[in-house]
XYZ file of C-alpha atoms in Angstrom:
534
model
C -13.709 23.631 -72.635
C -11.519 20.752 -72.045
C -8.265 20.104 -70.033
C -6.361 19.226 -73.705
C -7.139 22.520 -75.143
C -6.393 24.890 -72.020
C -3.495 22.860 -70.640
C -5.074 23.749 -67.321
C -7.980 23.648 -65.462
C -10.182 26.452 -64.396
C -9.269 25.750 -61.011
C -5.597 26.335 -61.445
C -6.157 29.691 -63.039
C -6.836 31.240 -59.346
C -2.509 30.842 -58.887
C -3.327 28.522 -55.798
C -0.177 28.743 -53.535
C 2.250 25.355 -53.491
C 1.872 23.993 -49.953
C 4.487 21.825 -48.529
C 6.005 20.531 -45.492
C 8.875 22.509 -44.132
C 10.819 19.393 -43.622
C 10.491 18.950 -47.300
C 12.701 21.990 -47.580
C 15.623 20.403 -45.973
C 15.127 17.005 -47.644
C 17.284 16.299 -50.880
C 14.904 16.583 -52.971
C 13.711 20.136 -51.905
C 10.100 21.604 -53.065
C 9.737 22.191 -57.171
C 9.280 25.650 -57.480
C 6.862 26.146 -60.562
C 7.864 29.627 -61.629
C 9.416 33.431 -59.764
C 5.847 34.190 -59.085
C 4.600 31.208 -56.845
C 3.196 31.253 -53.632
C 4.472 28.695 -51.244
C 3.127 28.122 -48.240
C 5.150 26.042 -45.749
C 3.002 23.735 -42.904
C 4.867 23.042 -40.119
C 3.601 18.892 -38.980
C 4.001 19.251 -35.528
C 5.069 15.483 -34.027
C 1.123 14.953 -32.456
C -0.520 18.361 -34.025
C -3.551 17.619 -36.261
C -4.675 20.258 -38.618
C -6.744 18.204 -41.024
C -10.271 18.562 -39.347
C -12.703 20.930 -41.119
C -16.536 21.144 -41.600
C -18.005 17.809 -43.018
C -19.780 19.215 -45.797
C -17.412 20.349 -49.035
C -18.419 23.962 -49.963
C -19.601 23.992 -54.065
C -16.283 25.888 -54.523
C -13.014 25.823 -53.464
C -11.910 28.208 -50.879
C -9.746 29.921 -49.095
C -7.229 29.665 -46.098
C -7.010 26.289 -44.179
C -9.025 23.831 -43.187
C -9.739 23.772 -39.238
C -8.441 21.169 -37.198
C -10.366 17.512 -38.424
C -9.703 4.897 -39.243
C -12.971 6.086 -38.261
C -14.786 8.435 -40.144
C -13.423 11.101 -39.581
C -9.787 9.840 -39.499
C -10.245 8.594 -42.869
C -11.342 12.110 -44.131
C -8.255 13.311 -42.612
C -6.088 11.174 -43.944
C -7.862 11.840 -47.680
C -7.723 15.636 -47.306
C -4.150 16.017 -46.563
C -3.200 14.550 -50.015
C -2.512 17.450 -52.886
C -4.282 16.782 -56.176
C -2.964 17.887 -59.886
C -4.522 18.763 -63.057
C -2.106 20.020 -65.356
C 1.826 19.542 -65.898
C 2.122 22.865 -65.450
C -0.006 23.828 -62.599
C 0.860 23.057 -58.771
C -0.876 20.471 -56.570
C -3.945 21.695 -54.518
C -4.878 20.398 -51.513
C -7.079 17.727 -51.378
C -9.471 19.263 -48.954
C -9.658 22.587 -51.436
C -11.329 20.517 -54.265
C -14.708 19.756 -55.184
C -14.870 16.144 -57.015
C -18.404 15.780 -59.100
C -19.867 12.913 -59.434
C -22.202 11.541 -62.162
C -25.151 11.324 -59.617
C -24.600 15.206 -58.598
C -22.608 15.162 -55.298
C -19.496 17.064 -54.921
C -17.317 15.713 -52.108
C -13.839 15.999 -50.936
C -10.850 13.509 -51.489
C -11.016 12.514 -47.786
C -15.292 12.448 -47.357
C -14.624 9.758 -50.317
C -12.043 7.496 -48.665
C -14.504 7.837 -45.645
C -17.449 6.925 -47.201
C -15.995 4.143 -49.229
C -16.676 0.468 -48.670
C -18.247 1.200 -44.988
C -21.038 3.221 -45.747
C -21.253 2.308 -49.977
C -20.802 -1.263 -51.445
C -22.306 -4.511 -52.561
C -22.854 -6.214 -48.596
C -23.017 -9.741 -50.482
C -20.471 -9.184 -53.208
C -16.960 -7.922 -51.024
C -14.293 -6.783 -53.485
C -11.930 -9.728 -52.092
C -14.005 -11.966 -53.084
C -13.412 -11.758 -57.045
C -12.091 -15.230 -58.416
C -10.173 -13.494 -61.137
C -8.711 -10.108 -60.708
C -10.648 -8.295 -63.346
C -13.561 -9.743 -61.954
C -12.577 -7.738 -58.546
C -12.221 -4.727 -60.482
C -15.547 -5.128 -61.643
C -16.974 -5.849 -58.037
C -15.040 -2.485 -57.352
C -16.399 -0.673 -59.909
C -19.993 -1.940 -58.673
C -19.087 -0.425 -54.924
C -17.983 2.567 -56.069
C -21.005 3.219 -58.473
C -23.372 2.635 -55.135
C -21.794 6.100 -54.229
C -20.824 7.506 -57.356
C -24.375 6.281 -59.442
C -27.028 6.265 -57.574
C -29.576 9.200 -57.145
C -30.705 7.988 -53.902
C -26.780 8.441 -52.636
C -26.741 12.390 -52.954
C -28.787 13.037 -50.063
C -28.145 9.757 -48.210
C -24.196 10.701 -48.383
C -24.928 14.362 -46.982
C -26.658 12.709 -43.803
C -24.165 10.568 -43.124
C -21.623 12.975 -43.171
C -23.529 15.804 -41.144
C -23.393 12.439 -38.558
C -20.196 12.032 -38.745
C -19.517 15.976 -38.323
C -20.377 15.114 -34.630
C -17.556 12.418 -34.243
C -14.907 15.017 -35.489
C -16.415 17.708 -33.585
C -16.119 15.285 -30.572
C -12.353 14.854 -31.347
C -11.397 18.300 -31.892
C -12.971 19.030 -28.564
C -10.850 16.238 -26.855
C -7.561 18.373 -28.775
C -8.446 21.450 -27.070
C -9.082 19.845 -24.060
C -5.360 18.050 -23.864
C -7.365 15.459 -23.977
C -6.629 12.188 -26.411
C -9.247 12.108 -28.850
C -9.549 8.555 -28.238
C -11.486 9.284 -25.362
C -14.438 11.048 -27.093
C -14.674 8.176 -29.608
C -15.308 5.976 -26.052
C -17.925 8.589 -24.812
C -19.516 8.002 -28.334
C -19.735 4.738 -28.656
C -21.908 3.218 -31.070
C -24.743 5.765 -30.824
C -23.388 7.321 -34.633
C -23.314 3.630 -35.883
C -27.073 2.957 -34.605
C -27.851 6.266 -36.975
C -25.611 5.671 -39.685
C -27.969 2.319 -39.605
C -30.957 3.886 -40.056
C -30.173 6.663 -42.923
C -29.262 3.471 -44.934
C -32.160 2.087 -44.290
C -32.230 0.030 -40.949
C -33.933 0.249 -37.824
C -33.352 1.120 -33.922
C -30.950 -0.745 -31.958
C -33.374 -0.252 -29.144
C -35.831 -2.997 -30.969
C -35.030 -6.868 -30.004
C -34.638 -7.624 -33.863
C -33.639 -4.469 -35.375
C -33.519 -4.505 -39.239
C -30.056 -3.897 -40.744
C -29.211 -0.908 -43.185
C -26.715 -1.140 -45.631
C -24.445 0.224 -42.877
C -24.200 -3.071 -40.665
C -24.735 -5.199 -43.594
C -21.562 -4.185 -45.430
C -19.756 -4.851 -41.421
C -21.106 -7.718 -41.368
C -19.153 -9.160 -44.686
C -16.112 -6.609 -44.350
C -13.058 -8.599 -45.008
C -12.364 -5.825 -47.451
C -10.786 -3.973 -44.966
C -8.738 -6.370 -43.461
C -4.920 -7.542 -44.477
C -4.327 -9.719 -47.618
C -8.346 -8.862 -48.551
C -7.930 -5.428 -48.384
C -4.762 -5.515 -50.052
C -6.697 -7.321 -52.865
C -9.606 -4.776 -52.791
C -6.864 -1.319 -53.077
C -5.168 -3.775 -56.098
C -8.820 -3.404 -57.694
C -9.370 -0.192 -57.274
C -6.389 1.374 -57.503
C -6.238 -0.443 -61.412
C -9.628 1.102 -62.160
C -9.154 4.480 -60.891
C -5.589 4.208 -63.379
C -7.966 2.954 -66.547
C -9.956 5.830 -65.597
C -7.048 8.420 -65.680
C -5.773 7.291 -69.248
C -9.268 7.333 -70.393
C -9.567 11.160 -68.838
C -6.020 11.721 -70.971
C -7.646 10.639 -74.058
C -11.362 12.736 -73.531
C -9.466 15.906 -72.044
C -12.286 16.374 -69.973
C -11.866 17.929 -66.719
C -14.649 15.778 -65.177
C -12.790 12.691 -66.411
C -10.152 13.150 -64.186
C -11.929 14.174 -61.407
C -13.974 10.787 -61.809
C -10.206 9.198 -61.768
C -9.718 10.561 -58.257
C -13.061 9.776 -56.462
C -12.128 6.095 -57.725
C -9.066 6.264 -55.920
C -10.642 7.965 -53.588
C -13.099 5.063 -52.805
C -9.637 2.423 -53.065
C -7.491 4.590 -50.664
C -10.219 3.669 -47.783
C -8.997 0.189 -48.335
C -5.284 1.564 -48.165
C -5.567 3.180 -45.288
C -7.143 0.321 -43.433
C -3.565 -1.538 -44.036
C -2.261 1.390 -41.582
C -4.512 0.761 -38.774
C -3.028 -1.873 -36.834
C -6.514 -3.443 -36.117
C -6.953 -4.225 -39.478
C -3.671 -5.861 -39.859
C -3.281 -9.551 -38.564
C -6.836 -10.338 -37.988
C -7.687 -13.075 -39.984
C -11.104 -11.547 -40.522
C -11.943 -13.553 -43.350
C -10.873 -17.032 -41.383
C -12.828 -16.517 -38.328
C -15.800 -16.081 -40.248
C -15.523 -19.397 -41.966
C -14.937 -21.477 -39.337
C -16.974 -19.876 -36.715
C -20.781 -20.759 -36.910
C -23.010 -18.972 -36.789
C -20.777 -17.006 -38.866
C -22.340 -13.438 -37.221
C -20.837 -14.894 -33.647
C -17.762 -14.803 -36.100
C -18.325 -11.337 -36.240
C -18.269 -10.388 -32.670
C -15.181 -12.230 -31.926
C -13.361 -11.035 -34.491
C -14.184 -7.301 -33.216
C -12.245 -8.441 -29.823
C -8.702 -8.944 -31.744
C -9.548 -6.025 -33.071
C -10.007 -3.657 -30.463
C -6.852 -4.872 -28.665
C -4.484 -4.404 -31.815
C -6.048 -1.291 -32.485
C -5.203 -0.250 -28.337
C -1.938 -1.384 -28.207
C -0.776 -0.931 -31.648
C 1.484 -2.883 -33.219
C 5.086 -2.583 -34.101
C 5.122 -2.399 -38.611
C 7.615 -3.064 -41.400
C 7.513 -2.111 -44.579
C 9.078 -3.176 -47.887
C 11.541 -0.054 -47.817
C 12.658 -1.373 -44.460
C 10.704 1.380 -42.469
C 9.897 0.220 -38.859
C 6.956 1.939 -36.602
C 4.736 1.118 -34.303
C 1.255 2.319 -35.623
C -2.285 2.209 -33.606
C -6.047 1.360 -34.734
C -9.299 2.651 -35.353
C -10.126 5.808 -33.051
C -6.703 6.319 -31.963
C -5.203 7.748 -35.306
C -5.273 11.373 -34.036
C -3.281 10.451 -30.596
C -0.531 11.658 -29.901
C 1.230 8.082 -29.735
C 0.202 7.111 -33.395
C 2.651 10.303 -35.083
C 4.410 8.331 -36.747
C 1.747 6.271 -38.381
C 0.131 8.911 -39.601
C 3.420 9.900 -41.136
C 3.236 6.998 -43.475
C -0.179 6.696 -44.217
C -0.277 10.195 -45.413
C 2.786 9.232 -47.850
C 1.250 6.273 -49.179
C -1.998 7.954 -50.236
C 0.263 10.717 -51.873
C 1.642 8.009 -53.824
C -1.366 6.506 -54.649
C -2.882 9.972 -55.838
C 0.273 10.706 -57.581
C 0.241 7.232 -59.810
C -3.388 8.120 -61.133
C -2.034 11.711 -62.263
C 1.307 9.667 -63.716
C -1.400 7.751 -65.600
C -3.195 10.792 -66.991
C -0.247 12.582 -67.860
C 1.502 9.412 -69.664
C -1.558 7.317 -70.759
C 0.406 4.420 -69.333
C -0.649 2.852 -65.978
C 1.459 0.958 -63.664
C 0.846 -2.525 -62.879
C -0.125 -3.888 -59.894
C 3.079 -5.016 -59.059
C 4.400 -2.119 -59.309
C 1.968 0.228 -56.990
C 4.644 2.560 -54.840
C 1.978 3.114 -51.960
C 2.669 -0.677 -51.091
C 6.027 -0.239 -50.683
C 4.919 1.840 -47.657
C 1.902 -0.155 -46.019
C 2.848 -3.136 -43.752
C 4.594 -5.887 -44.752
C 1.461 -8.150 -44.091
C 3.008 -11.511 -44.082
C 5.629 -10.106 -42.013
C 3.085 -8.957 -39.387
C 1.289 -12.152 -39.567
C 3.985 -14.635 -39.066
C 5.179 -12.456 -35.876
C 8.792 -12.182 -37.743
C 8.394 -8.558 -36.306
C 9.583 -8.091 -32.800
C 8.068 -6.583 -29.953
C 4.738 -7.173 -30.566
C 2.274 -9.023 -28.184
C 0.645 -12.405 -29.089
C -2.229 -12.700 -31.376
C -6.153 -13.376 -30.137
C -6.793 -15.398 -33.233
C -4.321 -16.926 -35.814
C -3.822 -19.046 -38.865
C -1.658 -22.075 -38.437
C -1.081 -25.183 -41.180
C -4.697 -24.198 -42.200
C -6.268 -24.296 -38.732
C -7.610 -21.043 -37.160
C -5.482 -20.756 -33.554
C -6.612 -18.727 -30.526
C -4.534 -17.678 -27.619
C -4.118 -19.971 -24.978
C -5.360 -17.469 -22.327
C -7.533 -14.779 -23.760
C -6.471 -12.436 -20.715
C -2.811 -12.701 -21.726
C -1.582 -10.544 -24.220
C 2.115 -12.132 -23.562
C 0.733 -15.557 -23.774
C 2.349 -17.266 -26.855
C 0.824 -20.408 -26.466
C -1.663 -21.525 -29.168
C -5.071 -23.958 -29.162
C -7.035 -24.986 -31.859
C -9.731 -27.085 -29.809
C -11.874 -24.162 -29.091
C -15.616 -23.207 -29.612
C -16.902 -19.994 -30.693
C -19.579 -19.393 -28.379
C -17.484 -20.519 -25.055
C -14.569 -18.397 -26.725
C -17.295 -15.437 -26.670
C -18.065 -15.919 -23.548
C -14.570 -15.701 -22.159
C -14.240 -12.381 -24.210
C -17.032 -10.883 -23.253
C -15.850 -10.802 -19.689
C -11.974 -10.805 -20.189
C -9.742 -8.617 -18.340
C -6.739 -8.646 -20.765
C -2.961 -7.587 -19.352
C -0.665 -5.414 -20.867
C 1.441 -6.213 -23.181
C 5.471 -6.408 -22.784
C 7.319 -2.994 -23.181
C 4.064 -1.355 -22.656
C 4.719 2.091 -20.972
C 2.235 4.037 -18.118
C 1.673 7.371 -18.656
C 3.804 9.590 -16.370
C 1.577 10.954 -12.854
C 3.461 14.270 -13.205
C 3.259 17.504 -14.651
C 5.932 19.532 -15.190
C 6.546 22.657 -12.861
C 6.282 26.022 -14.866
C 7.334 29.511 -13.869
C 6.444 32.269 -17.234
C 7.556 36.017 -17.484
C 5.541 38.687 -18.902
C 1.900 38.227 -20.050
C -0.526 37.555 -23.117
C -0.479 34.243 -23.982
C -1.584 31.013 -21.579
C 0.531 28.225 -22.002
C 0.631 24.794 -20.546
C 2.575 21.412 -20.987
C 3.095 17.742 -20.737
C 5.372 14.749 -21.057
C 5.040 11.331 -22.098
C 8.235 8.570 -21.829
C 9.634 6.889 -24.505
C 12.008 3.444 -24.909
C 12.728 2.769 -28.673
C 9.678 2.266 -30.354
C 7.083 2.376 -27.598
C 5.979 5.582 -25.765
C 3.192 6.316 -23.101
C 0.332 8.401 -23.820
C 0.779 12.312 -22.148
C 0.369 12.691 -18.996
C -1.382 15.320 -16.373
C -1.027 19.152 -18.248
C 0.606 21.731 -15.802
C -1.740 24.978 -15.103
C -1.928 26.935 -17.665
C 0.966 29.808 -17.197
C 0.799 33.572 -18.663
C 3.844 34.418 -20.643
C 4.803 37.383 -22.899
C 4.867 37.185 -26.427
C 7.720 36.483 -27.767
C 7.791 34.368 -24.629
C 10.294 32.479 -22.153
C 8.920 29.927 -19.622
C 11.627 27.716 -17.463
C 9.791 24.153 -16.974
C 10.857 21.866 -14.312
C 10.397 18.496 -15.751
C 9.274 15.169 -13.464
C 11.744 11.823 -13.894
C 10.410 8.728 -14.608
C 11.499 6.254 -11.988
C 9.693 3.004 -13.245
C 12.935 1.860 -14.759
C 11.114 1.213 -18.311
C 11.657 4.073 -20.378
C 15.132 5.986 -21.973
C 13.597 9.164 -22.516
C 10.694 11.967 -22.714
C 8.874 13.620 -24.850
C 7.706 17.500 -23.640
C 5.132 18.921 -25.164
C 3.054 22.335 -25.552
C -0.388 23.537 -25.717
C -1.192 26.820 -26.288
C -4.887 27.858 -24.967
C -7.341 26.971 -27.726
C -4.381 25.439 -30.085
C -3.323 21.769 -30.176
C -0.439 19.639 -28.617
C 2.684 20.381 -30.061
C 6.156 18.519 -29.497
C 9.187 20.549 -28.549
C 11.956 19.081 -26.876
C 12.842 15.177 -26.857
C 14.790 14.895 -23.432
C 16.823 12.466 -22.145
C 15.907 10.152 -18.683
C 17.988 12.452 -16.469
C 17.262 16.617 -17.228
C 14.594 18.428 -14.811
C 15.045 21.768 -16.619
C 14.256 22.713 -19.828
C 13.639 26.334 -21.029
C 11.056 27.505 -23.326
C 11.732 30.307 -25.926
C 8.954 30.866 -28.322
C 9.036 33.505 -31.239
C-alpha cells in the first residue's frame, strides 16, 4: 500500500513520540504540537554532552528508547542520526537514528551510517563530483557515487564490514567520554590502523607491504577534493538537487520506498555538507595543491599537514546569517571545545532533510540558490580571504592564481607568504616541523576544583576550562570523584586562572559512567560555586 492512499506510513502508525530540544520550548517559535494525544519527549543538549553514539549496525526495525552515546566516521553518523525524518503531513518527525532506509541493493542503514559512508568509503575515485563541467553533469557523477552504495550487490556486505570497523572508532570515543577524557585522544591512540582495514575490505592490501595495493578506500582519498571548500560545496549542490528530483518523483509514485530512496540521496550529499563544518576542510585549497604539486600524490601528503593543523586549532566561522563560531576538524567534533559547531552542523542537516520532505510534500524543489542549509555552513570565501578575524595564518594559499605557502612552516602567526617553494623540500620541512601556537590560543587550566559533598549515592566529579570571547581551553584535571546524596548539594572551590589570557570559566560535571555536562559559566574572579542537583 502506498504513502498516497494511507496518508501515512506504516511507521508512523506506532504514535512515535515528538522529540525536541528543550530550548526549542522557550524559542519563539515553540514545538508544533500534532494533536492532545502526543508524546513529546524533551532532550536536554548539554553544552559538551554527546548522546548520538549507538551500535553501528541499524536493527531491521525501528526501536525503542534512545540511542547510546555515539568528521570521522563516526562523527559523521552522529551528526546524520540526530536529524528527525517525516513521512506524512500529518505524522511527527522520527529520529533519524530510529529509521531503517532500504536500498535497491538490500541494505537498510541509518541516516547518519549514510552520510558516513558517503563519498569516503563509496564513489567513482577517478570521476570526483566537483569535477562535472556542467552542473547536471555533476548530478550525474553524483548519482554514479551514490549508486556504488545504493546499486551494487557487492556493497551489502562490504558496507556491513566497514561499519562493524568503524564500531571500534566510536567505541574508542565513548570510552574517552567516560573516562573525562577528550575523545580526540582515542582517535590519536588509533591512528590509521582502521584506515589500513577499511583498505583492505575494499579491496586493497597491507600497509605493512613496501607497495601495498590501494582499495577503493585510499583511492577515493587520494582524488578527494569533494570534501573540501568550494568543491564540496559543488558536490552537496549535486546532490542535494538529486535527492529533491527524487522526492517529487516519490510525491508522484506514493511509494513509501520512494521517499526513503530521497533521503539516503541526501543522505550520501549531507557527508559533503558536513565536511563544510569541519574546519580542516575549509580553506585548504585541496584541489590547488594537487595541481601544482608533482608528483601530484606528494600533493597529497602536504595537503594532509594544513589539514591537521586547521582541524587542531579550529578556526573562527561566519556564516551568511551573520553567525560567528569557532568550529574544530576531523576527530575533534565530539570535544568539548567544538559545542558550538556541532550546534550548527546539526541545524544545517535539519534543513537539508527538511527541503527534500518540502519537495515531496509540494512537488516543487528549491533551487540551488536557494538551499537554506548554506545559509548556515561557512562563508567560504570569507574564510579564505582571512576577512575573518582571529584566525592564524594559512599553510597553503591561493594568491593572483599562484599557490602561496607560509613563510615559516613552524609559525602559525607568520603572515608572510612565498610562492618560490618546492614540494618535496616543503615535505621535508613538514615532516619534521614543530609548529607554535596560534594567537589567543588558551592552555588548559593545571587545577581541579576542590569539592566537599553531603550525603551519599551518587559519585560526582568536575572540571573547568577558561574562556576569552570565542576561544576556550580544553578541560582540565577532574577533581576525585565525591559521594553526594540524591537530590544532591556539593560546594566546589574553583582554581583562578592567573595567565592573564582568559575572561572567564566554564565548570563542568561528570557523573560516574555519564558524560561531561556544563553547569555554571563563571566569571575570572569567583572560587565558590555550589552545586544543587534534582
Amino acid at each position: 500500500m502506498s504513502l498516497m492512499q494511507t496518508g501515512l506510513p506504516a511507521r508512523a502508525a506506532t504514535a512515535a513520540p515528538v522529540v525536541a530540544a528543550l530550548d526549542a520550548l522557550f524559542s519563539v517559535d515553540g514545538i508544533a504540537i500534532p494533536g492532545p494525544d502526543a508524546r513529546i519527549v524533551l532532550v536536554i543538549d548539554g553544552h559538551h554532552t554527546i548522546k548520538y553514539h549507538r551500535p553501528g549496525v541499524l536493527p531491521p526495525a525501528p526501536v525503542k528508547g534512545k540511542p547510546a552515546l555515539r568528521f570521522e566516521g563516526g562523527e559523521h553518523t552522529a551528526i546524520g542520526d540526530s536529524a528527525q525524518l517525516r513521512f506524512a503531513t500529518d505524522a511527527p518527525a522520527i529520529p533519524a537514528w530510529q529509521v531503517p532506509l532500504h536500498l535497491p541493493n538490500g541494505l537498510n542503514l541509518s541516516y547518519g551510517q549514510i552520510v558516513a559512508l558517503g563519498g569516503d568509503f563509496y564513489g567513482v575515485p577517478d570521476r570526483p563530483i566537483a569535477d562535472g563541467a556542467t552542473a547536471e553533469e555533476r548530478v550525474q557523477r553524483f548519482a554514479a557515487a551514490f549508486d556504488s552504495l545504493a546499486v551494487l550487490p557487492a556493497s551489502k556486505e562490504e558496507a556491513q564490514k566497514i561499519l562493524a570497523v568503524m564500531q571500534r572508532e566510536i567505541a574508542a570515543a565513548n570510552q574517552a567520554i567516560q573516562d573525562g577524557r577528550q575523545p580526540h585522544e582515542a582517535y590519536d591512540q588509533l591512528g590509521d590502523t582502521l584506515s589500513e582495514e577499511w583498505n583492505r575490505i575494499t579491496g586493497g592490501g597491507s600497509f605493512a607491504t613496501a607497495l601495498f595495493p590501494l582499495g577503493r578506500y585510499l583511492k577515493l582519498a587520494a582524488s578527494n577534493w569533494d570534501h573540501f571548500g568550494e568543491w564540496a560545496l559543488l558536490a552537496y549542490q549535486a546532490g542535494h538537487t538529486a535527492a529533491l528530483r527524487q522526492a517529487v518523483k516519490a510525491r508522484n509514485s506514493g511509494l513509501d520506498v520512494d521517499l526513503e530512496l530521497a533521503y539516503a540521496m541526501n543522505a550520501f550529499a549531507d557527508h559533503f555538507l558536513t565536511d563544510l563544518f569541519s574546519s580542516g576542510h575549509v580553506r585548504v585549497p585541496r584541489k590547488a595543491i594537487k595541481d601544482n604539486v608533482t608528483p601530484a600524490d606528494l600533493g597529497s601528503l602536504i595537503s594532509r599537514f594544513m589539514h591537521d593543523e586547521d582541524s587542531k586549532y579550529g578556526l573562527v566561522l561566519r556564516n551568511a546569517q551573520g553567525d560567528t563560531w569557532r568550529g574544530y576538524g576531523d576527530k575533534r567534533y565530539f570535544d568539548s571545545v567544538d559545542v558550538r559547531n556541532r550546534q550548527q552542523v546539526g541545524l544545517a542537516v535539519q534543513r537539508s532533510v527538511d527541503e527534500v520532505f518540502a519537495a515531496f510534500a509540494s512537488g516543487t524543489p528549491v533551487q540551488p540558490g536557494q538551499f537554506a542549509a548554506l545559509r548556515v555552513a561557512a562563508d567560504l570565501q570569507a574564510a579564505v580571504a582571512g576577512t575573518v578575524p582571529g584566525n592564524f595564518a594559512p599553510l597553503f594559499a591561493m594568491k593572483n592564481g599562484k599557490l602561496m605557502r607560509r613563510a615559516d612552516v613552524n609559525n602559525l602567526n607568520d603572515t608572510a607568504q612565498i610562492d618560490n617553494w618546492w614540494g618535496w623540500s616543503t615535505y621535508l620541512l613538514l615532516n619534521d616541523y614543530t609548529p607554535n601556537k596560534p594567537s589567543g590560543f588558551l592552555e588548559a587550566p593545571l587545577a581541579a576544583p576542590g569539592v566537599t559533598g553531603t550525603g551519599a549515592g551518587r559519585a560526582v566529579r568536575y572540571a573547568v576550562s577558561v574562556v576569552n570571547g570565542l576561544n576556550e581551553s580544553y578541560i582540565g584535571p577532574w577533581s576525585a570523584y565525591a559521594e553526594v546524596g540524591e537530590p544532591f548539594q556539593a560546594t566546589l572551590s574553583v582554581p583562578v586562572d592567573n595567565s592573564g589570557k582568559s575572561v572567564g570559566r566554564n565548570l563542568f560535571r561528570q557523573v560516574r559512567g555519564g558524560s561531561p555536562e556544563l553547569i555554571a559559566s563563571l566569571d575570572r574572579d569567583t572560587t565558590t560555586y555550589i552545586d544543587r542537583h534534582q
